[in-house]
XYZ file of N, CA and C in Angstrom:
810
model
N -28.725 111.517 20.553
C -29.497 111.068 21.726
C -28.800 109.902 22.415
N -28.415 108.864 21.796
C -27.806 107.620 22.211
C -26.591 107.892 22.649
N -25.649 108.930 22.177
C -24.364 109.782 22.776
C -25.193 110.284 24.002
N -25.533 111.030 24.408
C -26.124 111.547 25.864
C -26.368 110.655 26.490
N -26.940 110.298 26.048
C -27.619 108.404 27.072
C -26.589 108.079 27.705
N -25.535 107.294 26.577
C -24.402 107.038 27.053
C -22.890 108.147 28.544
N -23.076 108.950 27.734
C -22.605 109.764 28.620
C -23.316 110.068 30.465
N -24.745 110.146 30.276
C -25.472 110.367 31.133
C -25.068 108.769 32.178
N -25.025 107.989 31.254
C -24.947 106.495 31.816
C -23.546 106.180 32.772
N -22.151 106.455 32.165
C -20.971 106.850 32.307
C -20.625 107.730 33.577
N -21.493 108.778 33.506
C -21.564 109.871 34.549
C -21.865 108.684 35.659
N -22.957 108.317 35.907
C -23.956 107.799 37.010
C -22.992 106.444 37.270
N -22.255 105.775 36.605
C -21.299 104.883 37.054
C -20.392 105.012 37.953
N -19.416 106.432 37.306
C -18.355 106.684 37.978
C -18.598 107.519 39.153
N -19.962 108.189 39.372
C -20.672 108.920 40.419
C -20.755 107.411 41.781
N -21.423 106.412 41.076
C -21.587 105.153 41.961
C -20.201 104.627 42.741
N -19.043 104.924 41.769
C -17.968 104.330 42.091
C -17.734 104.963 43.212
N -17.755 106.458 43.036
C -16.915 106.955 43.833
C -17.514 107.172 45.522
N -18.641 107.409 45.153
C -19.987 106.704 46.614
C -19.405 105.412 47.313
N -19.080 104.124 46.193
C -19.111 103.152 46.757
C -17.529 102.979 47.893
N -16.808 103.574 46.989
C -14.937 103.774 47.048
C -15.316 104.999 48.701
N -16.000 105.760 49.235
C -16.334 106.846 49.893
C -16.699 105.771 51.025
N -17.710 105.063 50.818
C -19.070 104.542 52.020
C -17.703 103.139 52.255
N -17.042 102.906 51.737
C -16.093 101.726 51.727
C -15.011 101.965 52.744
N -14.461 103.097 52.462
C -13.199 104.131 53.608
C -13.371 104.253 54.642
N -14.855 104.552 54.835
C -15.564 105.210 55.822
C -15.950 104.090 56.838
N -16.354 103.294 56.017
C -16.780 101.967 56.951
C -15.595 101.293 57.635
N -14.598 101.436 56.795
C -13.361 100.255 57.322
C -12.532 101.508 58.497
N -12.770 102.800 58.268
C -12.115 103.140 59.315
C -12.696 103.270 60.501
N -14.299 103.309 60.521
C -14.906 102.917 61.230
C -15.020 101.766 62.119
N -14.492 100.694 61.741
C -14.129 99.458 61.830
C -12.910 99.407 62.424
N -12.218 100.212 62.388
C -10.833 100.086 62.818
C -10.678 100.884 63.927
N -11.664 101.899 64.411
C -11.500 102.606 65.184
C -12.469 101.656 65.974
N -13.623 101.406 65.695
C -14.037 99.992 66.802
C -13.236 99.402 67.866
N -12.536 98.488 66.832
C -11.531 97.872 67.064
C -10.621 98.369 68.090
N -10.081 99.467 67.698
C -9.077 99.982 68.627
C -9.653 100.742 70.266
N -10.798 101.010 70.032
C -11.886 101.239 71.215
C -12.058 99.720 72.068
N -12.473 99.224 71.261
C -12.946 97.694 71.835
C -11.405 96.908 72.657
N -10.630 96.718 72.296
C -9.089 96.264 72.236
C -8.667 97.418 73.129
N -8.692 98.575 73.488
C -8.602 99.606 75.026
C -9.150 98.864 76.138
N -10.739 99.351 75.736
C -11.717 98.233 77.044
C -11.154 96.848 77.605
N -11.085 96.281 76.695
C -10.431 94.760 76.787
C -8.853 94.349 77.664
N -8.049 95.717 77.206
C -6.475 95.902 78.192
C -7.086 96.381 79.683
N -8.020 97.455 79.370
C -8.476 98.202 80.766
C -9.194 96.970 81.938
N -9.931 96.021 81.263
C -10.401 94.895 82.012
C -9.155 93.988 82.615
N -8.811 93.507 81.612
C -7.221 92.834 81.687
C -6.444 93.341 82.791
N -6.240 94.755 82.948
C -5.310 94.915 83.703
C -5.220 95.177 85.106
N -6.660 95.765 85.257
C -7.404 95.850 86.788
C -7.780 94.311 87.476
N -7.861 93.259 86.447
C -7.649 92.215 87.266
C -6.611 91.523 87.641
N -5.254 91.593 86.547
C -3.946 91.271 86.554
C -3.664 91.743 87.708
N -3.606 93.342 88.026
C -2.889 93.595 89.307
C -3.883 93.544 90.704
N -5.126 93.152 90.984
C -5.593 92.321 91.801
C -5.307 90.968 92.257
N -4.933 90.015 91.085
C -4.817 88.966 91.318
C -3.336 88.170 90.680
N -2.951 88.687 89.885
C -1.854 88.106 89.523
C -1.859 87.506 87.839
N -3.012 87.292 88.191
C -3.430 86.178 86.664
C -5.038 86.782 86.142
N -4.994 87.476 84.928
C -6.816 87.465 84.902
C -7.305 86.171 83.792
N -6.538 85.384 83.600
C -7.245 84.061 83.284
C -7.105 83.141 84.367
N -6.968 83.592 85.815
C -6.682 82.860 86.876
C -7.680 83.184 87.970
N -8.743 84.101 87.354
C -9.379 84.466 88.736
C -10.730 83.665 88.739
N -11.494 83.805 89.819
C -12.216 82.531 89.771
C -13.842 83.130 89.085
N -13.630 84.408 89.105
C -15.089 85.250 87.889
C -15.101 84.815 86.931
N -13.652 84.105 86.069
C -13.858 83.966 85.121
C -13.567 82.146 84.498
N -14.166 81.552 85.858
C -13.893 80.187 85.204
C -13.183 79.750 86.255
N -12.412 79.767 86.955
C -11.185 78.871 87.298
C -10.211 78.660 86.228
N -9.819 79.654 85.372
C -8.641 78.595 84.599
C -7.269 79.097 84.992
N -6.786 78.725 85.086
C -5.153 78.764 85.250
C -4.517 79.660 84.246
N -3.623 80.409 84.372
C -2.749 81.043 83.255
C -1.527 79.974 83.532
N -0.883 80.291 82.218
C 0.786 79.660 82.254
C 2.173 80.319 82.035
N 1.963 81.383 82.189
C 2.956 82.347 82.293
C 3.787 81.965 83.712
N 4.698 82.184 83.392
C 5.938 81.950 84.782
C 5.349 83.403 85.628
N 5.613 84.203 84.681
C 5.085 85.486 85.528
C 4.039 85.311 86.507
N 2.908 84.668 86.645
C 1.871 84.085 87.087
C 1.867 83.316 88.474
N 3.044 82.629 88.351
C 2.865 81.502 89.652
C 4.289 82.246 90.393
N 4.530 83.511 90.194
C 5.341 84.477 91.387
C 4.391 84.238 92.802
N 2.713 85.221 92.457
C 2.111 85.211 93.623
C 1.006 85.482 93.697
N 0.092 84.537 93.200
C -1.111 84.595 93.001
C -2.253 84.175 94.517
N -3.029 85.142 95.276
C -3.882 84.523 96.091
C -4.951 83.805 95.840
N -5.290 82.846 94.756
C -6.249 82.349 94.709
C -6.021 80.903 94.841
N -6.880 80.344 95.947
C -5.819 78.701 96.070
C -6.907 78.116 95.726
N -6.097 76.524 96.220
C -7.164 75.187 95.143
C -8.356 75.297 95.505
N -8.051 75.033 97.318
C -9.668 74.885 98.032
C -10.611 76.390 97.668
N -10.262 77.055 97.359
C -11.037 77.890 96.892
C -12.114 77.310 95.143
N -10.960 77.522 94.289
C -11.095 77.161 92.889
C -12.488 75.898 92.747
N -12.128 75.015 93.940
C -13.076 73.423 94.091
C -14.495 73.738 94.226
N -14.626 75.089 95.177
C -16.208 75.427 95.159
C -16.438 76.006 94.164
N -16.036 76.383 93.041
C -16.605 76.731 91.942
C -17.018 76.303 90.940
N -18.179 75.596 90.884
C -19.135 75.342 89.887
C -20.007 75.091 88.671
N -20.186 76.435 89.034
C -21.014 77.040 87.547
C -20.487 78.143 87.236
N -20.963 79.275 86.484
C -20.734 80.352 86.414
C -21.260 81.506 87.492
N -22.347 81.402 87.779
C -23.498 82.257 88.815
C -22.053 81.733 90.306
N -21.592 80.906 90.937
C -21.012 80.504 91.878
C -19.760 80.917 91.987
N -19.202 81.050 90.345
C -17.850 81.595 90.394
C -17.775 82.717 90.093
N -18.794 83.872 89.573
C -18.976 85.145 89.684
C -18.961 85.434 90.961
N -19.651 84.836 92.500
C -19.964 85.557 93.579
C -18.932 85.268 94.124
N -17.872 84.113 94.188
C -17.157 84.140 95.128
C -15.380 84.650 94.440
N -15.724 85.481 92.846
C -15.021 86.057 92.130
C -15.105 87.396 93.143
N -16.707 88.331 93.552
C -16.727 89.170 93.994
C -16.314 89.295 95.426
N -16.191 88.186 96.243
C -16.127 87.819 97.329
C -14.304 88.304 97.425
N -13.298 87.618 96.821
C -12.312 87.388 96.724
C -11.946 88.761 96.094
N -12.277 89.378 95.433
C -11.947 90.678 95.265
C -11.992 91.830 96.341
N -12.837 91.679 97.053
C -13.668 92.628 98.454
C -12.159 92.274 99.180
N -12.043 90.830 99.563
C -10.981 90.255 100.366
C -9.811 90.889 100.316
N -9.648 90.739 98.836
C -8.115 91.111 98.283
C -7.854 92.627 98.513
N -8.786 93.508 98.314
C -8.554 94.558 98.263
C -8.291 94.809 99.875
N -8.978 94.209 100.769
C -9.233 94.816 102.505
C -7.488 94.219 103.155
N -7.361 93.521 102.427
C -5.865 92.707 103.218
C -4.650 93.311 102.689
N -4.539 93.701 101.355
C -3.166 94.514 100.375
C -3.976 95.252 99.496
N -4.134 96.633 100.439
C -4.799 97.629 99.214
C -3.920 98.005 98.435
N -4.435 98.783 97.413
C -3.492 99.398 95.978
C -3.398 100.434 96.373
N -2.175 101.054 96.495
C -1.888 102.373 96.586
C -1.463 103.203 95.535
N -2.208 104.170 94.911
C -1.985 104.874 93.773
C -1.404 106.532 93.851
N -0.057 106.545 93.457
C 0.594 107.417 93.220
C 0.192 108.443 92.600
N 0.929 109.907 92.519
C 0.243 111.393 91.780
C 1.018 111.218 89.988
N 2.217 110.120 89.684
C 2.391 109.862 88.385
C 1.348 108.918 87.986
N 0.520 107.971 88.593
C -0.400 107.122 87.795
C 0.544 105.866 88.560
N 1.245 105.473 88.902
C 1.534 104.300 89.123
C 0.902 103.828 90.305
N 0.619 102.441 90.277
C -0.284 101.805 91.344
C 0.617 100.468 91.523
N 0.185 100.406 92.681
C 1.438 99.024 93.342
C 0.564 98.556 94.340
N 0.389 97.164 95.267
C 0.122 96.475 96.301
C 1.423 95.462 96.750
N 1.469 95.346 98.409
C 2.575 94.676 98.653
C 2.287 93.002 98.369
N 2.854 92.184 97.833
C 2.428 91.082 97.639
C 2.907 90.098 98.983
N 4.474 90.951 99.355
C 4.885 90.273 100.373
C 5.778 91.259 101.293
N 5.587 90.810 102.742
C 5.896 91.929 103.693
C 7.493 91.678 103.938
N 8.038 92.987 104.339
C 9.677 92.843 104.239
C 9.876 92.362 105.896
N 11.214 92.989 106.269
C 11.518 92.481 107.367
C 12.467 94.075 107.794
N 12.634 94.329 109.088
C 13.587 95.281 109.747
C 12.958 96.045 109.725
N 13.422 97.385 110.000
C 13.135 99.090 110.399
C 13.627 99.647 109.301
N 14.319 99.582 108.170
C 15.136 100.421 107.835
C 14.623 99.920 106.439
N 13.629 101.214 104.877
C 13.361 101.722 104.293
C 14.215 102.263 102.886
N 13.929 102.078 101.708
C 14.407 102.486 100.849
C 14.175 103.907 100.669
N 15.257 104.518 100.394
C 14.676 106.122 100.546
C 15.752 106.382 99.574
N 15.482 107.687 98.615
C 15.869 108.421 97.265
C 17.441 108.473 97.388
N 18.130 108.208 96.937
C 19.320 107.752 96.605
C 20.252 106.511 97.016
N 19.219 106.050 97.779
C 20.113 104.794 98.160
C 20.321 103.926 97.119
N 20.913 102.924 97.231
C 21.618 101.409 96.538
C 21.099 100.243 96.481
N 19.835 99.513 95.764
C 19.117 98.483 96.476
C 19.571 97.128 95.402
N 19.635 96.228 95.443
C 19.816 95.255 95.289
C 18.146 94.090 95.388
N 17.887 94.111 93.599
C 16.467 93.780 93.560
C 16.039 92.356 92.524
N 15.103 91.586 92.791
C 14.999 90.369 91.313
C 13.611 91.172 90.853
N 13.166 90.648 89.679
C 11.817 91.478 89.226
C 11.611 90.658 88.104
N 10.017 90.910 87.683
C 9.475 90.018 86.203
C 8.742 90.755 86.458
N 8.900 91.019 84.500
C 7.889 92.191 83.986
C 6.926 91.387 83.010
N 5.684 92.061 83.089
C 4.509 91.152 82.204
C 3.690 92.086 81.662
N 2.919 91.913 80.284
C 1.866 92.776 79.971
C 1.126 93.113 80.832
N -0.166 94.201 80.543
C -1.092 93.786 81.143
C -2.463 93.141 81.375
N -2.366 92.019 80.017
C -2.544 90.755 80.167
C -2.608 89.519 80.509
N -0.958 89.859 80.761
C -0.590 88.528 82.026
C 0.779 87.757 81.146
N 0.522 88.357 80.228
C 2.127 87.809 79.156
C 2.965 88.221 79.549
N 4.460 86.933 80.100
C 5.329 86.970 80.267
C 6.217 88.078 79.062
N 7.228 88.882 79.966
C 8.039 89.461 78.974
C 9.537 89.352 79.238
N 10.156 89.372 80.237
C 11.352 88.914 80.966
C 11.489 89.108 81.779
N 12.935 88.831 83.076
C 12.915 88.973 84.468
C 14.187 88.484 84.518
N 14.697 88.992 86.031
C 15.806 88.391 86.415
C 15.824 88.094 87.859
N 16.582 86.883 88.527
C 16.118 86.528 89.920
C 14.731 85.615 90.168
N 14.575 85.127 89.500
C 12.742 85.135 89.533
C 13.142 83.658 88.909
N 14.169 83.157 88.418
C 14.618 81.589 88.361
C 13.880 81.129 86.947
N 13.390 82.287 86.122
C 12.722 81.782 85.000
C 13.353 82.248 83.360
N 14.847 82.840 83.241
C 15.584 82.874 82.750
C 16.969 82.157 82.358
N 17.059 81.706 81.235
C 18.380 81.001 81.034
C 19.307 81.486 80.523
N 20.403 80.803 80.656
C 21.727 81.997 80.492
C 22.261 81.483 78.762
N 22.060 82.459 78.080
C 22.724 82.521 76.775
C 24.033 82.305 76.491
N 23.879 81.139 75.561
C 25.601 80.820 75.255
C 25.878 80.899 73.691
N 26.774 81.592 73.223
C 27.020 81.769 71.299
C 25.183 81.993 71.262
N 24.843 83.047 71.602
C 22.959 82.850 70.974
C 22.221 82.194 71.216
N 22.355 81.258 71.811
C 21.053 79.973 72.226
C 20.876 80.090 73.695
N 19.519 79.488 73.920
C 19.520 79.880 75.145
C 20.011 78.228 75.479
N 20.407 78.040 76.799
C 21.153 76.568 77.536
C 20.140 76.197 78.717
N 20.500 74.987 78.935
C 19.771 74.151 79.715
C 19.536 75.422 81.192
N 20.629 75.946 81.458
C 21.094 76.530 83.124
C 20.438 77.781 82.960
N 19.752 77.974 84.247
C 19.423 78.942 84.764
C 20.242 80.603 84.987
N 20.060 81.472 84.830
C 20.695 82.479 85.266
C 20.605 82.468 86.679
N 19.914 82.108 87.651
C 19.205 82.347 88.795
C 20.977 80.870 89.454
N 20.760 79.696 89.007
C 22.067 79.251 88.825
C 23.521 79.509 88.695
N 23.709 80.030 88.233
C 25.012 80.816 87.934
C 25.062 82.192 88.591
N 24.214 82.288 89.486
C 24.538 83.205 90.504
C 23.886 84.825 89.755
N 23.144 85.165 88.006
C 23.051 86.056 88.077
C 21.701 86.730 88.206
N 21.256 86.479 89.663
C 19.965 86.458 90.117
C 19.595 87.391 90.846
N 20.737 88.793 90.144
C 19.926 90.253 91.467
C 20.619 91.243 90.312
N 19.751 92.511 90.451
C 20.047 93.809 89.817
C 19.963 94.888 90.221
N 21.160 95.743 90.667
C 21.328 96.762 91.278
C 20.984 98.247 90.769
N 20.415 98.629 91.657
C 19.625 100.201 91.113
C 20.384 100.971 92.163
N 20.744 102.291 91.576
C 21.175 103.526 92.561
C 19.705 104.007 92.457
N 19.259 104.778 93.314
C 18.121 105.867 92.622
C 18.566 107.151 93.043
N 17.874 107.739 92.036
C 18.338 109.256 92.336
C 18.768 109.604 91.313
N 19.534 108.805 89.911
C 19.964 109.055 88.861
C 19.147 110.443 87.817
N 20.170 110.897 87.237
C 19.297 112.168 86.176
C 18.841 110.779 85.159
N 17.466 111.721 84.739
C 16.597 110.903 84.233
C 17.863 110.536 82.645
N 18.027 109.285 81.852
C 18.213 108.777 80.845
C 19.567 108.196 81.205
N 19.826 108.000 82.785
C 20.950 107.474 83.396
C 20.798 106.284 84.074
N 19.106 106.567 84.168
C 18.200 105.526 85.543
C 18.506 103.674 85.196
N 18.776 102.911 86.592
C 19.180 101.896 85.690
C 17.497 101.040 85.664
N 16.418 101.854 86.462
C 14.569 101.376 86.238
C 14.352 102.444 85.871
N 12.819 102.151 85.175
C 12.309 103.440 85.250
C 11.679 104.266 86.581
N 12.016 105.715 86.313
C 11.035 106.549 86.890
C 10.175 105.966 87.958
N 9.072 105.872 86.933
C 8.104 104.907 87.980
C 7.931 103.435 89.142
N 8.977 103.078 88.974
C 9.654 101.897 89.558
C 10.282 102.766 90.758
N 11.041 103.244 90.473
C 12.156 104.112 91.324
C 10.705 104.445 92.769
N 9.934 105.195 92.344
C 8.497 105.650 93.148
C 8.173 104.602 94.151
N 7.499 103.493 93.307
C 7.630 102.537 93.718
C 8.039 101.775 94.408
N 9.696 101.834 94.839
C 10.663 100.940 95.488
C 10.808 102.251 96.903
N 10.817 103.215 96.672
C 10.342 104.176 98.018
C 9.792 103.601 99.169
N 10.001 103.215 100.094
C 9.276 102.668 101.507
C 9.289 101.020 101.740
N 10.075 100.481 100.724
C 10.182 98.930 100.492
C 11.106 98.844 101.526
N 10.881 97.458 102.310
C 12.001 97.287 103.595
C 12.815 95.682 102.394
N 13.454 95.455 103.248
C 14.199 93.965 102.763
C 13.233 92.816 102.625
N 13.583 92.156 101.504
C 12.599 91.175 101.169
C 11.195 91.334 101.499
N 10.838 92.410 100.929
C 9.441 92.732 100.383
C 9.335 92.767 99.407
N 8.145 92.611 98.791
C 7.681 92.184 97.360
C 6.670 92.887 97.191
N 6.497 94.048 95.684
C 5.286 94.891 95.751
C 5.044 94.511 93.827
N 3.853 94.153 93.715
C 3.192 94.551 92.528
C 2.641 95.383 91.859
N 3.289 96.353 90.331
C 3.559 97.141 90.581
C 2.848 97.698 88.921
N 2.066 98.679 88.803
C 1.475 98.830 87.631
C 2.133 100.062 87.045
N 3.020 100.120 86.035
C 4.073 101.194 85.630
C 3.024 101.445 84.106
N 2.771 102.955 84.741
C 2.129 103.581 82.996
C 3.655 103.965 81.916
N 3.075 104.410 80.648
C 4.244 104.410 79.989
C 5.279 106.051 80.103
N 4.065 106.714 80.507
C 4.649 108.222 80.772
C 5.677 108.093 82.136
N 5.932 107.350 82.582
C 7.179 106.959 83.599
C 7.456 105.812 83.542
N 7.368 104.747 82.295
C 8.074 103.515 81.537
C 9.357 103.851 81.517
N 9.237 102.898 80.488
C 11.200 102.675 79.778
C 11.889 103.681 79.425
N 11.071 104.337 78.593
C 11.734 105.733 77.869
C 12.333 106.235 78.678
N 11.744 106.268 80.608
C 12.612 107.552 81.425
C 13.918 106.326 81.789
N 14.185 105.304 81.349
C 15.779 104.990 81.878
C 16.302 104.341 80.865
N 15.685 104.820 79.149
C 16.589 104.799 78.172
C 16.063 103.014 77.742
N 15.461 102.187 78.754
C 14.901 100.981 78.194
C 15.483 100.392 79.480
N 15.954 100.493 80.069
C 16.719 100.033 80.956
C 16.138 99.645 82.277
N 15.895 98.246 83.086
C 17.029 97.173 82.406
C 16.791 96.239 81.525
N 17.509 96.032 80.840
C 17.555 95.433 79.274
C 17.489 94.121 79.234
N 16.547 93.029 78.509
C 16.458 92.318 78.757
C 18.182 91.140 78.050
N 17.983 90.004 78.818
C 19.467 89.319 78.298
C 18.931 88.206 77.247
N 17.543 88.068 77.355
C 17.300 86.486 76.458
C 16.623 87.047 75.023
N 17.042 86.116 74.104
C 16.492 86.303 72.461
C 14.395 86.793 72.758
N 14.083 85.942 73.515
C 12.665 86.037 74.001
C 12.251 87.368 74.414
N 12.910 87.885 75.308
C 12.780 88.741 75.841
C 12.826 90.590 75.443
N 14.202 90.264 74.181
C 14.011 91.378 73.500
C 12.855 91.578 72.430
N 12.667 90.188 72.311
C 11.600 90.487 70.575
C 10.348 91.003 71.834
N 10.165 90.853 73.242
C 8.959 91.634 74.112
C 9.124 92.749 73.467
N 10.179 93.111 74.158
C 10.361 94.600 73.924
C 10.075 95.809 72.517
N 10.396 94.668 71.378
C 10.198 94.978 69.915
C 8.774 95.287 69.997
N 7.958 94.023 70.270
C 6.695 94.013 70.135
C 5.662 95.352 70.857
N 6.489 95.105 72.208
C 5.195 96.210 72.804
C 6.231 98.107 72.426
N 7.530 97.755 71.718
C 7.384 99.457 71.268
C 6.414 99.632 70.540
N 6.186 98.483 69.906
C 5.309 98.838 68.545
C 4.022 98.669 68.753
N 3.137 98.499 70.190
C 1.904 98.581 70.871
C 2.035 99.892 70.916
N 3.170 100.653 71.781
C 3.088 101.897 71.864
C 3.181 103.194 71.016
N 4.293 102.795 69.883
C 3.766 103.399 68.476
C 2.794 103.439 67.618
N 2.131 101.872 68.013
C 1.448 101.738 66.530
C 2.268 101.507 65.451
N 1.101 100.689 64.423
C 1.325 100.017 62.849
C 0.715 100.969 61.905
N 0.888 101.907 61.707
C -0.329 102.300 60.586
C -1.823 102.194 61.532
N -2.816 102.532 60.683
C -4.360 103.062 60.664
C -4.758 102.091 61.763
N -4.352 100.694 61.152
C -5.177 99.531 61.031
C -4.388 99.319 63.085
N -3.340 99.872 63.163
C -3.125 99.418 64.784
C -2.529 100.915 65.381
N -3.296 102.194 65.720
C -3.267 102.708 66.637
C -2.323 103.068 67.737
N -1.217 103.815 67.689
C -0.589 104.048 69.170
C -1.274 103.352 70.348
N -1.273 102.675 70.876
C -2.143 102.338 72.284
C -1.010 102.259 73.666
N -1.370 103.515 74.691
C -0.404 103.733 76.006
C -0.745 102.329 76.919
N 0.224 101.331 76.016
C -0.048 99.791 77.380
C 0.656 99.763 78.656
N 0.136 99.669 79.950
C 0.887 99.540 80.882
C 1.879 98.533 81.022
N 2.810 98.354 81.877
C 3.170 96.652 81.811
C 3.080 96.622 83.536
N 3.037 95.640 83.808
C 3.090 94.842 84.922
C 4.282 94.625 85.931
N 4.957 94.690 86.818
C 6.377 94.431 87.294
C 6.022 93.960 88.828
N 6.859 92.710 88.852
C 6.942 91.974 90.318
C 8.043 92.394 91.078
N 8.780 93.093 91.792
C 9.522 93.469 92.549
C 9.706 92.919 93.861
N 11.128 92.447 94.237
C 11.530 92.409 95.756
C 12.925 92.677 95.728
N 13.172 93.149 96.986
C 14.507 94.024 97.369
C 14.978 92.775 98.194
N 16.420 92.967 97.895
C 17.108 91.522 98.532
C 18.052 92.377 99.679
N 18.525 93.875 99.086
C 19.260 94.390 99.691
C 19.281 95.538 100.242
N 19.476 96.908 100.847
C 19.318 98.171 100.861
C 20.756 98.666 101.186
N 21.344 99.752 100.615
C 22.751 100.193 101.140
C 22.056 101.455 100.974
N 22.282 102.302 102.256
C 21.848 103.810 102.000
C 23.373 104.755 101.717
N 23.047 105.818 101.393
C 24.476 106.702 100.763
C 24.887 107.363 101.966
């Protein structure tokens, strides 16, 4: 009898365990898929205000606060005398909505049939148009779509690497402050991506367009290219492959857009 007991007892343990080891799996992947739901929403917010405004810790819905990204103070429309009437929260929500209505009626977003979306930040000059194979001569800074700096060139916020370190001097200094694109290249030749290339379509001289590049016409279509030159800049690149792969369970593939500031300094047509 006391053998059965025992056994019966034994049974109902390792029955518990394996319930508990079951409801335990279940919960944490539950948890993790939260997570990775919640952390979508959160980029999707992030990024519809980034490319409205420049900064979404800069807009005035959410506070007045300033971002500090270099990427940031390219070209942000939200100025002081604005920022000063804001208040409280109830004051900087309405004239958050106010400034959005604005923004949109003065530089709408124009959204492409690949997914890419762009607004001009700044108007060019002349008659004469970037069109599919020409030669343009461009500076650019690329950012999450968060608002995190990732690198750039022309944009005066890069320093020029010497033996590995980065040095006091500017690249923008030393004259290497423009990057030349053919377009038209077979795709894994491109010296932007794809979606950039779209993008730079109808740009006159010294215009400036902000520019929301999904990853299905990212890096991959020009091989990564162009490549960043600073120690900073590549570990970006490390980091957000591995946004786009994923870590294991616990971090999800997630398709992050990135951000890109563009202006054409030059146009040579073929």
């Amino acid at each position: 009898m006391t053998y059965k007991i025992c056994v019966a007892v034994t049974f109902l343990s390792i029955a518990s365990y394996v319930v508990g080891v079951t409801c335990w799996s279940l919960a944490s992947t539950n948890y993790s898929n939260a997570r990775h739901h919640a952390s979508e929403l959160k980029l999707e917010l992030e990024r519809r205000h980034f490319l409205r405004f420049g900064s979404i810790v800069g807009i005035i819905s959410y506070g007045g606060i300033t971002g500090s990204s270099p990427a940031l103070a390219v070209a942000s429309p939200t100025s002081k005398s604005t920022l000063k009437k804001c208040t409280d929260i109830e004051s900087c929500r309405e004239i958050g909505d106010q400034k959005v209505k604005q923004d949109l009626e003065e530089r709408p977003i124009t959204r492409l049939d690949s997914g890419v979306r762009f607004k001009r930040l700044k108007p060019g000059v002349g008659d004469g148009t970037v069109k599919s194979g020409d030669t343009v001569d461009i500076i650019f800074s690329i950012s999450r779509a968060n608002g995190a700096y990732m690198y750039s060139k022309g944009f005066g916020f890069e320093k020029v690497q010497e033996f590995g370190v980065e040095s006091a001097r500017l690249q923008s200094d030393e004259g290497l402050d423009s990057y030349r694109v053919q377009l038209g290249k077979d795709s894994g030749s491109r010296d932007v991506p794809s979606g950039i290339e779209q993008a730079l379509i109808g740009m006159k001289k010294g215009e400036r367009r902000r520019i929301e590049l999904p990853p299905n016409v990212g890096f991959e279509t020009s091989d990564w290219r162009p490549e960043p030159t600073t120690r900073r800049g590549k570990a970006q690149i490390v980091d957000y492959k591995t946004i786009l792969n994923g870590r294991g369970s616990n971090q999800p593939p997630f398709l992050a857009p990135t951000i890109w500031d563009v202006e054409v300094l030059s146009i040579r047509s073929k």
